Amino acid sequence: MLLSLLFLIGSLATTIAISALADSHSDYHEQLLLRPLHPSLLLASFNFQSNTSLTSFNQQNFRYFPRSLGQILQHANTRELHLRFSLGRWDAENWGARPWGGAREGGTGVELWAWVEAETDDEADQRWLTLTNALSGLFCASLNFIDSTRTTRPVVSFHPSGNHSNSTLSNLHLLHGTLPREVVCTENLTPFLKLLPCKGKAGISSLLDGHKLFDASWQSMSIDVRPICSPGADDCQLQITQTIDMVLDLQRSKRPRDNPIPRPVPQEELKCDTSKPYHSDDTCFPLDAASQEEEFSLSHIFGHSLRGTCPLANDGAPSVCINVPHAREVYASEGAREEKDSSGYMRCFQLSPDKDFDMVLPQQEISEKAPLAQPLLYAERSFIGYGQERGGVQAILTNPSPTDAVDFVYMESLPWFMKLYLHTLKAKINGQDKDTIKEMYYRPALDRKRGTQLEVRILIPANSTLVLTYDFEKAILRYTEYPPDANRGFDIAPAVITIGDVSIRTTSLLLPLPTPDFSMPYNVIILTSTVMALSFGFIFNLLVRRFVAMDEADQWDVRAIRLKFAATIRRLARRFKKYEKIQKTE
Ligand SMILES: *[C@@H]1O[C@H](CO)[C@@H](O)[C@H](O)[C@H]1NC(C)=O
Ligand SMILES: *[C@@H]1O[C@H](CO)[C@@H](O)[C@H](O)[C@H]1NC(C)=O
Ligand SMILES: *[C@@H]1O[C@H](CO)[C@@H](O)[C@H](O)[C@H]1NC(C)=O
Ligand SMILES: *[C@@H]1O[C@H](CO)[C@@H](O)[C@H](O)[C@H]1NC(C)=O
């Protein structure tokens, strides 16, 4: 009786567990989108997203949410988190709008911003410290170096992207930190992959390989955690979105992996511009944008083919999509179902669960190209001025739209040793500078305590260019404050341009500071040590060493030396006495 009851309970529990799993089938989603940017460049965008009920998350039932990250967020009372790792420069002039419209992008190096729930500012700072230290361990990055001088509290630039209740919202503190110097590398990719439900073993994440990812011309990894409440539903979801975007050079990624050293193209394979007057057998002007589309396949560019699908991601959405004209030939491995959409450019593949998938795009002469989206704003920033003492920064922002004005917030967070002169801040639109700045927030730096924070709201009319300039002074650091490679310069974090809920970044800058000649003390120490060593050795030798002939050497045993020594002392004493006598008689 008892046994059958137990059995009944057991089978009931199993059914519940299975139905819970079946329910959750649509809660994880992954997709790879490929977009050729240029005949020899390819943008690969990986997107992984999962939803977990917030109530079960708070009860430590993490489901698809990575437990390691979940516990850190709970411990640091973090309600919303955005973390970015990026490398390289997005070339907006040639590549068009950024992936995800710029919403999943960060500045060069590491960027982190989060909404932390706390009663006071000090408590928020404590929790931020906990958060950065824990994330630093989780992602093998130097996030723990985000100290008070690198942390800002943006006022107008960032807005929460999740839904927070009104009571929570009043206690949320936004903190933002950047590490422009951090070099993103394979050791950051491994922990990133571990957060995924399929951990890079199956599905599109099986394509991610550090050798290819960090060989890209531009790459960005992002993690976003936010709560989402649909208006009708009674329970909120905690959504985690992880993305990886990279711009791959097709020619370079086709190099064999066991022989990755770039070699010059043989002369007969060079593509030359024969219209140049100087073109001849031994001069070649390389032809850049060939009309031919480069041939490539998934296994070429990622090193191996895609290993099946992730079994948790069966929400029915296709996993691999490519944005090429429908006229372009695409061959996929058997078992994959192709779907073309009505726009004429997008085609997607439903993969079969347990077969490897590969896709080949042969070389093809084709005039039609998938259009590139135009970015909202082109942004560039550079140093102006000269000398070791002062300098200037110039940012040029162009609104390419012929009809729409763009309203944005430009935010700079500068290190304390770059002292901004606010009165030199000028913003000129098409050469004119009357009331271009609508709103400004400025918090000056404190030496060694916090950096400068500057936020300006500007409206650029259609088809106009804004030039923003300001001057600054370079501080002289203490001897120990210089990094080991001080002559390389100091990295200045990118400016963040927030347009609605999208933020784009300029590139980071490299600031040369007045640097003392670090080799000088070293030279002095080396020289003095050499002189001392030489003179010590010489004098010591003179004092101690005795020269004797070879045949005498045997007789020089210890006793003989002692006797001789005693005799010398006695002789000296006698002489001394004699000398005393002479002195007395005088
Ligand atoms: C998560 O929930 C949001 C809002 O309900 C929805 O838009 C999104 O598609 C969901 N994501 C997944 C992977 O189910
Ligand atoms: C939250 O605050 C907004 C604006 O202050 C208000 O419109 C809304 O009704 C509030 N919601 C709740 C649930 O109190
Ligand atoms: C959550 O936010 C979205 C947009 O960010 C909004 O459409 C939705 O109504 C919000 N839900 C609730 C419950 O406030
Ligand atoms: C944009 O501005 C340029 C010069 O400033 C002008 O030549 C061009 O006609 C303008 N385009 C539009 C669509 O107004």
XYZ file of C-alpha atoms and ligand atoms in Angstrom:
642
model
C 0.000 0.000 0.000
C 2.698 2.452 1.152
C 4.894 1.341 -1.720
C 2.233 1.988 -4.337
C 1.516 5.394 -2.753
C 5.188 6.284 -2.993
C 5.218 5.083 -6.573
C 2.168 7.195 -7.329
C 3.809 10.289 -5.799
C 7.005 9.566 -7.681
C 5.292 9.287 -11.055
C 3.238 12.390 -10.291
C 6.404 14.347 -9.540
C 7.989 13.125 -12.771
C 4.946 14.214 -14.775
C 5.064 17.640 -13.135
C 8.761 17.950 -13.848
C 8.262 16.940 -17.476
C 5.368 19.343 -17.954
C 7.425 22.110 -16.361
C 10.187 21.393 -18.861
C 7.694 21.358 -21.731
C 6.347 24.695 -20.532
C 9.765 26.198 -20.466
C 10.563 25.149 -24.009
C 9.921 28.587 -25.429
C 11.936 30.409 -22.768
C 15.337 30.058 -24.400
C 16.155 31.366 -27.815
C 19.349 31.553 -29.830
C 20.077 32.866 -33.284
C 23.013 33.598 -35.538
C 22.670 36.323 -38.130
C 25.287 36.721 -40.859
C 25.508 39.947 -42.821
C 28.138 40.567 -45.514
C 29.334 44.174 -45.148
C 31.723 44.380 -48.008
C 32.916 41.776 -50.502
C 35.454 40.491 -48.027
C 33.961 41.323 -44.627
C 31.232 39.470 -42.801
C 29.365 40.538 -39.675
C 28.342 37.591 -37.490
C 25.859 38.391 -34.719
C 25.117 35.744 -32.105
C 22.147 36.265 -29.834
C 21.209 34.137 -26.815
C 18.200 35.053 -24.732
C 16.297 33.407 -21.921
C 13.442 34.345 -19.600
C 13.142 33.152 -16.005
C 10.256 33.919 -13.715
C 11.316 36.551 -11.183
C 9.541 34.796 -8.281
C 11.365 31.542 -8.881
C 14.606 33.485 -9.349
C 14.151 35.086 -5.931
C 13.572 31.590 -4.484
C 16.968 30.546 -5.867
C 15.374 28.449 -8.604
C 17.464 29.773 -11.465
C 16.312 27.549 -14.375
C 18.026 28.967 -17.496
C 19.576 31.845 -15.630
C 23.253 31.104 -14.866
C 23.478 30.415 -11.139
C 26.930 32.002 -10.741
C 25.719 35.329 -12.119
C 22.326 35.092 -10.415
C 23.848 34.745 -6.971
C 26.156 37.702 -7.558
C 23.208 39.865 -8.608
C 21.200 38.818 -5.556
C 24.106 39.396 -3.210
C 24.821 42.872 -4.604
C 21.113 43.833 -4.799
C 21.518 44.565 -8.502
C 18.224 44.918 -10.358
C 19.562 45.570 -13.849
C 22.995 44.927 -15.287
C 24.774 45.724 -18.536
C 28.285 44.491 -19.212
C 30.269 44.983 -22.405
C 33.611 43.749 -23.698
C 34.748 45.306 -26.978
C 37.738 45.541 -29.248
C 38.422 47.496 -32.403
C 36.631 50.285 -34.212
C 33.294 50.082 -36.015
C 33.787 51.772 -39.378
C 30.359 53.398 -39.749
C 31.199 55.072 -43.076
C 31.732 51.737 -44.796
C 29.785 49.295 -42.671
C 26.622 51.293 -42.005
C 24.577 51.132 -38.836
C 25.875 49.164 -35.886
C 24.490 45.742 -35.034
C 21.350 45.931 -32.828
C 21.263 49.646 -33.666
C 24.062 50.182 -31.139
C 21.997 48.906 -28.213
C 24.412 46.078 -27.401
C 27.641 47.876 -27.857
C 30.281 49.075 -25.448
C 33.337 51.247 -25.563
C 36.796 49.810 -26.228
C 37.822 47.621 -23.310
C 35.264 46.853 -20.618
C 32.216 48.882 -19.728
C 29.761 48.105 -16.944
C 26.659 49.885 -15.768
C 24.070 48.687 -13.319
C 21.092 49.773 -11.264
C 21.748 48.862 -7.666
C 19.036 49.007 -5.035
C 20.194 50.758 -1.854
C 18.914 53.194 0.770
C 21.883 55.587 0.639
C 24.685 56.520 -1.732
C 27.299 54.939 0.532
C 25.416 51.682 0.602
C 25.137 51.787 -3.190
C 28.903 52.320 -3.424
C 29.502 49.315 -1.168
C 27.245 47.123 -3.295
C 28.865 48.372 -6.486
C 32.238 47.396 -5.041
C 30.900 43.936 -4.237
C 29.469 43.648 -7.729
C 32.618 44.707 -9.577
C 34.822 42.432 -7.486
C 32.561 39.436 -7.972
C 32.208 40.014 -11.716
C 35.949 40.456 -11.977
C 36.391 36.943 -10.633
C 33.607 35.516 -12.771
C 34.858 36.959 -16.067
C 38.619 36.912 -15.436
C 38.724 40.645 -16.183
C 40.226 43.479 -14.135
C 36.779 44.836 -13.276
C 37.947 45.284 -9.688
C 40.025 48.219 -10.960
C 36.819 50.185 -11.462
C 37.361 52.318 -8.359
C 35.923 55.676 -7.370
C 38.002 57.523 -9.980
C 36.501 55.407 -12.756
C 32.919 55.299 -11.530
C 30.356 57.904 -12.491
C 26.675 58.326 -11.794
C 25.239 59.490 -15.121
C 22.307 61.819 -14.672
C 20.742 62.146 -18.111
C 22.524 59.533 -20.220
C 21.226 56.098 -19.289
C 17.701 54.938 -18.514
C 16.608 51.575 -17.119
C 15.470 49.324 -19.953
C 13.527 46.925 -17.720
C 10.289 47.378 -15.809
C 10.816 48.262 -12.155
C 8.065 48.852 -9.632
C 7.689 52.426 -8.374
C 8.896 51.528 -4.872
C 12.062 49.918 -6.265
C 12.641 52.735 -8.716
C 12.941 55.328 -5.960
C 15.803 53.359 -4.377
C 17.716 52.503 -7.552
C 21.182 53.965 -8.042
C 22.811 53.975 -11.441
C 26.565 53.413 -11.462
C 28.725 53.339 -14.528
C 32.373 52.333 -14.891
C 34.796 51.847 -17.750
C 38.191 50.249 -18.228
C 39.426 51.405 -21.633
C 42.821 49.820 -21.093
C 41.537 46.289 -20.604
C 42.420 43.915 -23.426
C 39.558 41.554 -24.116
C 40.784 38.054 -24.861
C 40.045 34.332 -24.777
C 40.031 34.148 -21.005
C 36.899 36.347 -21.066
C 35.207 34.213 -23.708
C 35.341 30.958 -21.738
C 33.361 32.290 -18.728
C 30.985 33.961 -21.163
C 30.244 30.637 -22.862
C 29.801 28.908 -19.512
C 26.829 31.137 -18.770
C 24.945 29.725 -21.769
C 22.588 26.782 -21.240
C 24.413 24.717 -23.887
C 27.855 25.984 -22.805
C 29.271 26.145 -26.315
C 28.900 22.380 -26.822
C 25.898 22.414 -29.147
C 23.907 24.891 -31.155
C 25.282 28.097 -32.605
C 27.561 28.662 -29.626
C 29.615 25.646 -30.787
C 30.978 27.938 -33.512
C 32.555 30.312 -31.023
C 36.247 29.793 -30.925
C 38.667 32.234 -29.320
C 41.126 31.966 -32.212
C 38.556 33.266 -34.679
C 36.713 35.671 -32.402
C 39.792 37.584 -31.353
C 41.142 37.635 -34.897
C 38.151 39.738 -35.950
C 38.447 43.321 -37.192
C 35.901 44.426 -34.602
C 34.205 42.479 -31.889
C 31.882 43.042 -28.991
C 30.419 40.780 -26.299
C 27.524 41.902 -24.156
C 25.446 40.693 -21.232
C 22.210 42.409 -20.284
C 20.004 41.409 -17.382
C 16.686 43.170 -16.867
C 13.246 42.442 -15.466
C 10.365 42.470 -17.928
C 6.699 42.635 -16.998
C 4.087 42.181 -19.685
C 1.081 44.372 -18.930
C -1.337 41.414 -18.649
C 0.775 38.805 -16.843
C 0.906 38.684 -13.052
C 4.521 37.517 -12.773
C 7.531 39.394 -14.096
C 10.343 37.686 -15.999
C 14.051 38.196 -15.554
C 15.565 38.320 -18.994
C 19.212 37.677 -19.745
C 20.487 38.507 -23.221
C 23.987 37.632 -24.289
C 25.271 38.727 -27.664
C 28.526 38.406 -29.543
C 29.123 40.431 -32.670
C 32.207 40.253 -34.808
C 33.367 41.533 -38.149
C 35.384 38.794 -39.803
C 37.806 39.279 -42.621
C 37.005 36.438 -45.012
C 40.456 36.334 -46.558
C 42.167 36.257 -43.208
C 39.837 33.746 -41.608
C 40.429 31.327 -44.465
C 44.058 30.945 -43.474
C 44.688 27.402 -42.298
C 44.733 27.101 -38.541
C 47.983 25.161 -38.336
C 49.725 27.763 -40.494
C 48.236 31.094 -39.517
C 51.140 33.328 -40.555
C 50.013 35.760 -43.254
C 51.923 35.345 -46.498
C 52.031 37.690 -49.473
C 49.642 36.847 -52.267
C 51.463 35.330 -55.262
C 51.826 37.828 -58.058
C 49.545 36.033 -60.481
C 46.693 36.082 -57.921
C 46.875 39.831 -57.226
C 43.797 41.747 -58.295
C 45.085 44.958 -59.866
C 43.426 48.101 -61.086
C 44.508 48.022 -64.729
C 43.040 51.473 -65.424
C 45.898 53.178 -63.540
C 48.430 54.789 -65.899
C 51.337 53.274 -64.006
C 49.988 49.742 -64.087
C 52.554 47.334 -65.450
C 54.021 43.908 -64.760
C 55.814 45.054 -61.643
C 53.437 47.737 -60.325
C 50.008 46.931 -59.053
C 47.369 49.133 -57.478
C 45.178 46.729 -55.496
C 41.577 46.626 -56.583
C 39.506 47.057 -53.455
C 35.813 46.410 -53.917
C 35.646 43.615 -56.406
C 32.275 43.097 -58.033
C 32.625 39.432 -57.251
C 31.298 38.172 -53.963
C 33.908 36.275 -52.034
C 33.355 32.558 -51.588
C 33.014 31.303 -48.019
C 31.518 28.612 -45.849
C 30.721 28.418 -42.156
C 33.376 25.813 -41.515
C 36.003 27.983 -43.235
C 35.372 31.106 -41.267
C 34.736 29.510 -37.867
C 37.157 26.635 -38.120
C 34.503 23.881 -37.924
C 30.856 23.297 -38.755
C 27.905 23.901 -36.445
C 27.214 20.955 -34.119
C 23.447 20.361 -34.203
C 21.015 22.509 -32.269
C 20.882 23.308 -28.590
C 18.103 20.997 -27.316
C 16.814 23.684 -24.946
C 16.209 26.147 -27.750
C 13.246 24.609 -29.514
C 11.007 27.619 -29.689
C 10.511 27.020 -33.403
C 12.540 30.043 -34.456
C 15.227 29.368 -37.078
C 18.750 29.370 -35.668
C 20.845 30.590 -38.591
C 19.925 33.506 -40.837
C 21.859 35.236 -43.563
C 21.160 38.621 -45.071
C 22.008 38.293 -48.776
C 19.911 38.914 -51.895
C 17.724 35.951 -52.811
C 19.588 35.730 -56.104
C 22.771 34.765 -54.234
C 23.358 31.031 -54.194
C 23.522 29.462 -50.742
C 24.029 25.738 -50.267
C 23.205 24.223 -46.893
C 23.841 20.747 -45.553
C 21.060 18.239 -45.872
C 18.404 18.189 -43.189
C 18.248 21.951 -42.895
C 15.023 23.645 -43.990
C 15.388 26.946 -45.785
C 12.905 29.802 -45.352
C 13.023 32.975 -47.409
C 11.216 36.053 -46.247
C 9.347 38.568 -48.346
C 11.857 41.427 -48.074
C 14.027 39.771 -50.719
C 17.182 39.719 -48.608
C 16.763 37.547 -45.535
C 16.875 33.775 -45.530
C 16.869 31.525 -42.492
C 17.606 27.869 -41.822
C 15.827 25.466 -39.484
C 18.496 22.973 -38.490
C 17.967 19.317 -37.854
C 18.691 18.617 -34.174
C 21.466 16.076 -34.332
C 23.241 16.687 -37.634
C 26.191 18.974 -38.206
C 25.294 22.014 -40.244
C 27.393 23.826 -42.795
C 26.572 26.507 -45.320
C 28.510 27.352 -48.462
C 28.297 30.558 -50.498
C 30.158 29.998 -53.754
C 31.919 32.764 -55.625
C 29.328 34.576 -57.704
C 29.195 37.571 -60.006
C 26.272 39.573 -58.653
C 25.428 43.251 -58.926
C 22.651 43.348 -56.343
C 23.648 43.891 -52.715
C 21.678 43.827 -49.499
C 21.396 47.485 -48.471
C 23.269 48.669 -45.412
C 21.211 50.536 -42.842
C 22.242 54.143 -42.304
C 23.413 54.994 -38.787
C 21.565 57.662 -36.795
C 24.756 59.589 -36.252
C 28.371 59.435 -37.356
C 30.692 60.183 -34.458
C 34.415 60.684 -34.268
C 36.610 62.170 -31.594
C 40.273 63.114 -31.561
C 42.899 65.133 -29.726
C 43.873 68.553 -30.974
C 46.559 70.938 -29.733
C 50.196 70.294 -29.031
C 52.728 70.377 -26.227
C 53.130 68.619 -22.920
C 51.013 70.938 -20.829
C 47.712 71.629 -22.547
C 45.603 69.871 -25.083
C 42.171 69.842 -26.608
C 39.498 67.383 -27.683
C 37.374 67.677 -30.766
C 34.294 65.594 -31.434
C 32.608 65.712 -34.823
C 29.063 64.396 -34.946
C 27.187 64.267 -38.220
C 23.492 63.706 -38.686
C 23.168 62.051 -42.105
C 19.386 62.076 -42.207
C 17.984 64.567 -44.768
C 14.759 65.059 -42.803
C 15.011 64.164 -39.095
C 16.716 66.073 -36.321
C 18.503 63.994 -33.676
C 18.242 64.772 -29.978
C 21.034 63.185 -27.975
C 23.117 63.358 -24.817
C 26.883 63.400 -25.143
C 28.669 62.093 -22.075
C 32.370 62.250 -21.271
C 33.877 60.629 -18.220
C 37.471 61.787 -18.067
C 40.180 60.696 -15.630
C 41.153 63.247 -12.950
C 44.572 63.921 -14.506
C 42.902 65.390 -17.599
C 41.579 68.680 -16.220
C 38.791 70.076 -18.328
C 38.385 73.856 -18.754
C 34.636 74.198 -18.924
C 34.720 77.778 -20.247
C 36.409 76.516 -23.420
C 33.575 74.116 -24.210
C 32.129 75.096 -27.581
C 29.523 73.403 -29.708
C 29.075 74.654 -33.256
C 26.450 73.385 -35.648
C 27.440 74.113 -39.245
C 29.822 76.763 -37.917
C 27.313 78.557 -35.668
C 27.281 78.323 -31.906
C 24.138 80.038 -30.659
C 22.256 77.948 -28.046
C 23.257 74.605 -29.347
C 23.647 73.161 -25.854
C 20.172 72.614 -24.438
C 21.116 71.157 -21.089
C 24.344 70.469 -19.271
C 25.414 68.492 -16.250
C 28.991 68.891 -15.047
C 30.773 67.440 -12.042
C 34.394 68.562 -11.737
C 37.180 66.166 -10.870
C 38.840 65.838 -7.474
C 42.508 64.904 -7.580
C 42.948 61.187 -7.044
C 39.331 60.792 -5.882
C 37.032 61.070 -8.840
C 37.066 61.940 -12.512
C 35.292 64.626 -14.482
C 31.784 63.948 -15.619
C 30.233 66.011 -18.369
C 26.865 65.471 -19.975
C 25.424 67.811 -22.588
C 22.111 67.540 -24.386
C 22.200 68.776 -27.964
C 19.775 68.739 -30.878
C 21.341 68.374 -34.322
C 19.096 69.466 -37.182
C 18.844 67.284 -40.278
C 21.837 67.168 -42.638
C 24.119 69.032 -40.207
C 27.436 68.598 -38.500
C 28.212 69.441 -34.917
C 31.750 70.203 -33.795
C 32.280 70.057 -30.058
C 35.622 71.212 -28.676
C 37.127 71.812 -25.279
C 40.592 72.355 -23.820
C 42.196 70.594 -20.918
C 45.348 70.628 -18.855
C 47.515 67.603 -18.200
C 48.394 66.916 -14.587
C 51.794 65.662 -13.497
C 51.494 62.376 -11.698
C 53.531 61.074 -8.815
C 56.422 58.794 -9.605
C 54.544 55.661 -8.467
C 51.321 56.513 -10.267
C 52.718 55.816 -13.694
C 51.955 52.423 -15.191
C 54.896 50.177 -16.129
C 54.714 51.242 -19.784
C 54.176 54.948 -19.106
C 55.432 56.062 -22.501
C 52.588 54.277 -24.252
C 50.138 56.891 -22.950
C 46.953 56.754 -20.920
C 43.697 55.407 -22.324
C 40.754 57.777 -22.191
C 37.330 56.154 -22.172
C 35.106 56.672 -25.234
C 32.380 59.297 -25.122
C 28.888 57.820 -24.885
C 26.210 59.283 -27.133
C 22.722 58.352 -26.006
C 19.915 58.664 -28.538
C 16.664 57.474 -26.984
C 17.407 54.009 -25.600
C 20.361 53.388 -27.909
C 23.867 54.434 -27.012
C 26.779 54.597 -29.418
C 30.405 55.229 -28.579
C 33.306 57.063 -30.105
C 36.683 55.393 -30.091
C 38.902 55.630 -27.038
C 41.866 58.032 -27.037
C 45.479 57.638 -26.045
C 46.712 60.603 -24.000
C 50.476 61.171 -23.691
C 51.229 62.748 -20.292
C 54.477 64.460 -19.324
C 56.527 61.448 -18.295
C 59.737 61.614 -16.282
C 62.784 59.879 -17.709
C 62.415 56.612 -15.866
C 65.741 55.311 -17.191
C 67.700 58.053 -15.349
C 67.621 56.678 -11.759
C 68.276 53.279 -13.210
C 71.376 54.516 -15.042
C 72.675 56.270 -11.922
C 72.186 53.194 -9.779
C 73.900 50.982 -12.345
C 76.898 53.309 -12.716
C 77.476 53.856 -9.008
C 77.131 50.159 -8.297
C 79.690 49.358 -10.970
C 82.173 51.893 -9.629
C 81.713 50.662 -6.077
C 82.048 47.031 -7.027
C 85.248 47.718 -8.967
C 86.916 49.837 -6.287
C 85.917 47.501 -3.479
C 87.365 44.513 -5.276
C 90.608 46.362 -6.026
C 91.163 47.641 -2.471
C 90.179 44.373 -0.859
C 92.662 42.568 -3.050
C 95.444 44.976 -2.098
C 94.745 44.547 1.606
C 94.430 40.814 1.750
C 96.332 39.177 -1.034
C 100.040 38.233 -0.711
C 102.239 37.424 -3.624
C 104.661 34.534 -3.237
C 106.760 32.543 -5.666
C 105.516 29.144 -6.739
C 108.264 27.129 -4.974
C 107.743 29.025 -1.735
C 104.054 28.355 -1.707
C 104.301 24.921 0.023
C 106.113 26.354 3.031
C 103.371 28.850 3.586
C 101.354 26.738 5.944
C 99.108 28.301 8.555
C 101.624 28.104 11.426
C 104.262 29.839 9.411
C 101.866 32.631 8.584
C 100.914 33.003 12.242
C 104.592 33.165 13.304
C 105.368 35.643 10.619
C 102.388 37.737 11.577
C 103.424 37.754 15.269
C 106.979 38.722 14.258
C 105.690 41.598 12.199
C 103.568 42.860 15.095
C 106.557 42.652 17.440
C 108.749 44.493 14.987
C 106.158 47.197 14.581
C 105.792 47.563 18.353
C 109.565 47.903 18.747
C 109.661 50.570 16.099
C 106.818 52.403 17.738
C 108.618 52.389 21.107
C 111.756 53.685 19.470
C 109.756 56.465 17.872
C 108.219 57.352 21.258
C 111.696 57.581 22.802
C 112.884 59.897 20.073
C 109.861 62.085 20.594
C 110.425 62.252 24.356
C 114.111 63.202 24.007
C 113.168 65.963 21.657
C 11.008 36.842 -22.951
O 9.879 37.662 -22.648
C 9.708 38.794 -23.493
C 8.543 39.589 -22.963
O 7.471 38.789 -22.649
C 9.503 38.328 -24.926
O 9.390 39.446 -25.777
C 10.706 37.493 -25.349
O 10.497 36.972 -26.638
C 10.908 36.351 -24.381
N 12.110 35.687 -24.731
C 12.211 34.363 -24.848
C 13.495 33.801 -25.213
O 11.254 33.645 -24.664
C 4.255 54.691 -10.864
O 4.596 56.049 -11.077
C 4.046 56.598 -12.289
C 4.557 58.018 -12.465
O 5.020 58.548 -11.317
C 2.517 56.551 -12.191
O 1.959 57.047 -13.391
C 2.094 55.111 -11.980
O 0.686 55.032 -11.804
C 2.762 54.524 -10.750
N 2.444 53.097 -10.687
C 2.068 52.515 -9.558
C 1.784 51.043 -9.655
O 1.961 53.104 -8.527
C 7.466 47.377 -19.410
O 8.191 48.168 -20.318
C 7.691 48.163 -21.634
C 8.591 49.016 -22.484
O 9.830 49.180 -21.932
C 6.260 48.673 -21.665
O 5.751 48.582 -22.973
C 5.423 47.838 -20.737
O 4.118 48.353 -20.669
C 6.017 47.840 -19.338
N 5.259 46.949 -18.467
C 4.773 47.337 -17.304
C 4.006 46.332 -16.536
O 4.947 48.442 -16.887
C 22.964 68.760 -47.072
O 23.939 69.776 -46.926
C 24.793 69.947 -48.033
C 25.827 71.014 -47.700
O 25.777 71.427 -46.400
C 23.968 70.323 -49.252
O 24.820 70.437 -50.372
C 22.926 69.263 -49.499
O 22.082 69.652 -50.577
C 22.072 69.056 -48.260
N 21.161 67.928 -48.476
C 19.862 67.991 -48.194
C 19.047 66.781 -48.501
O 19.363 68.995 -47.731
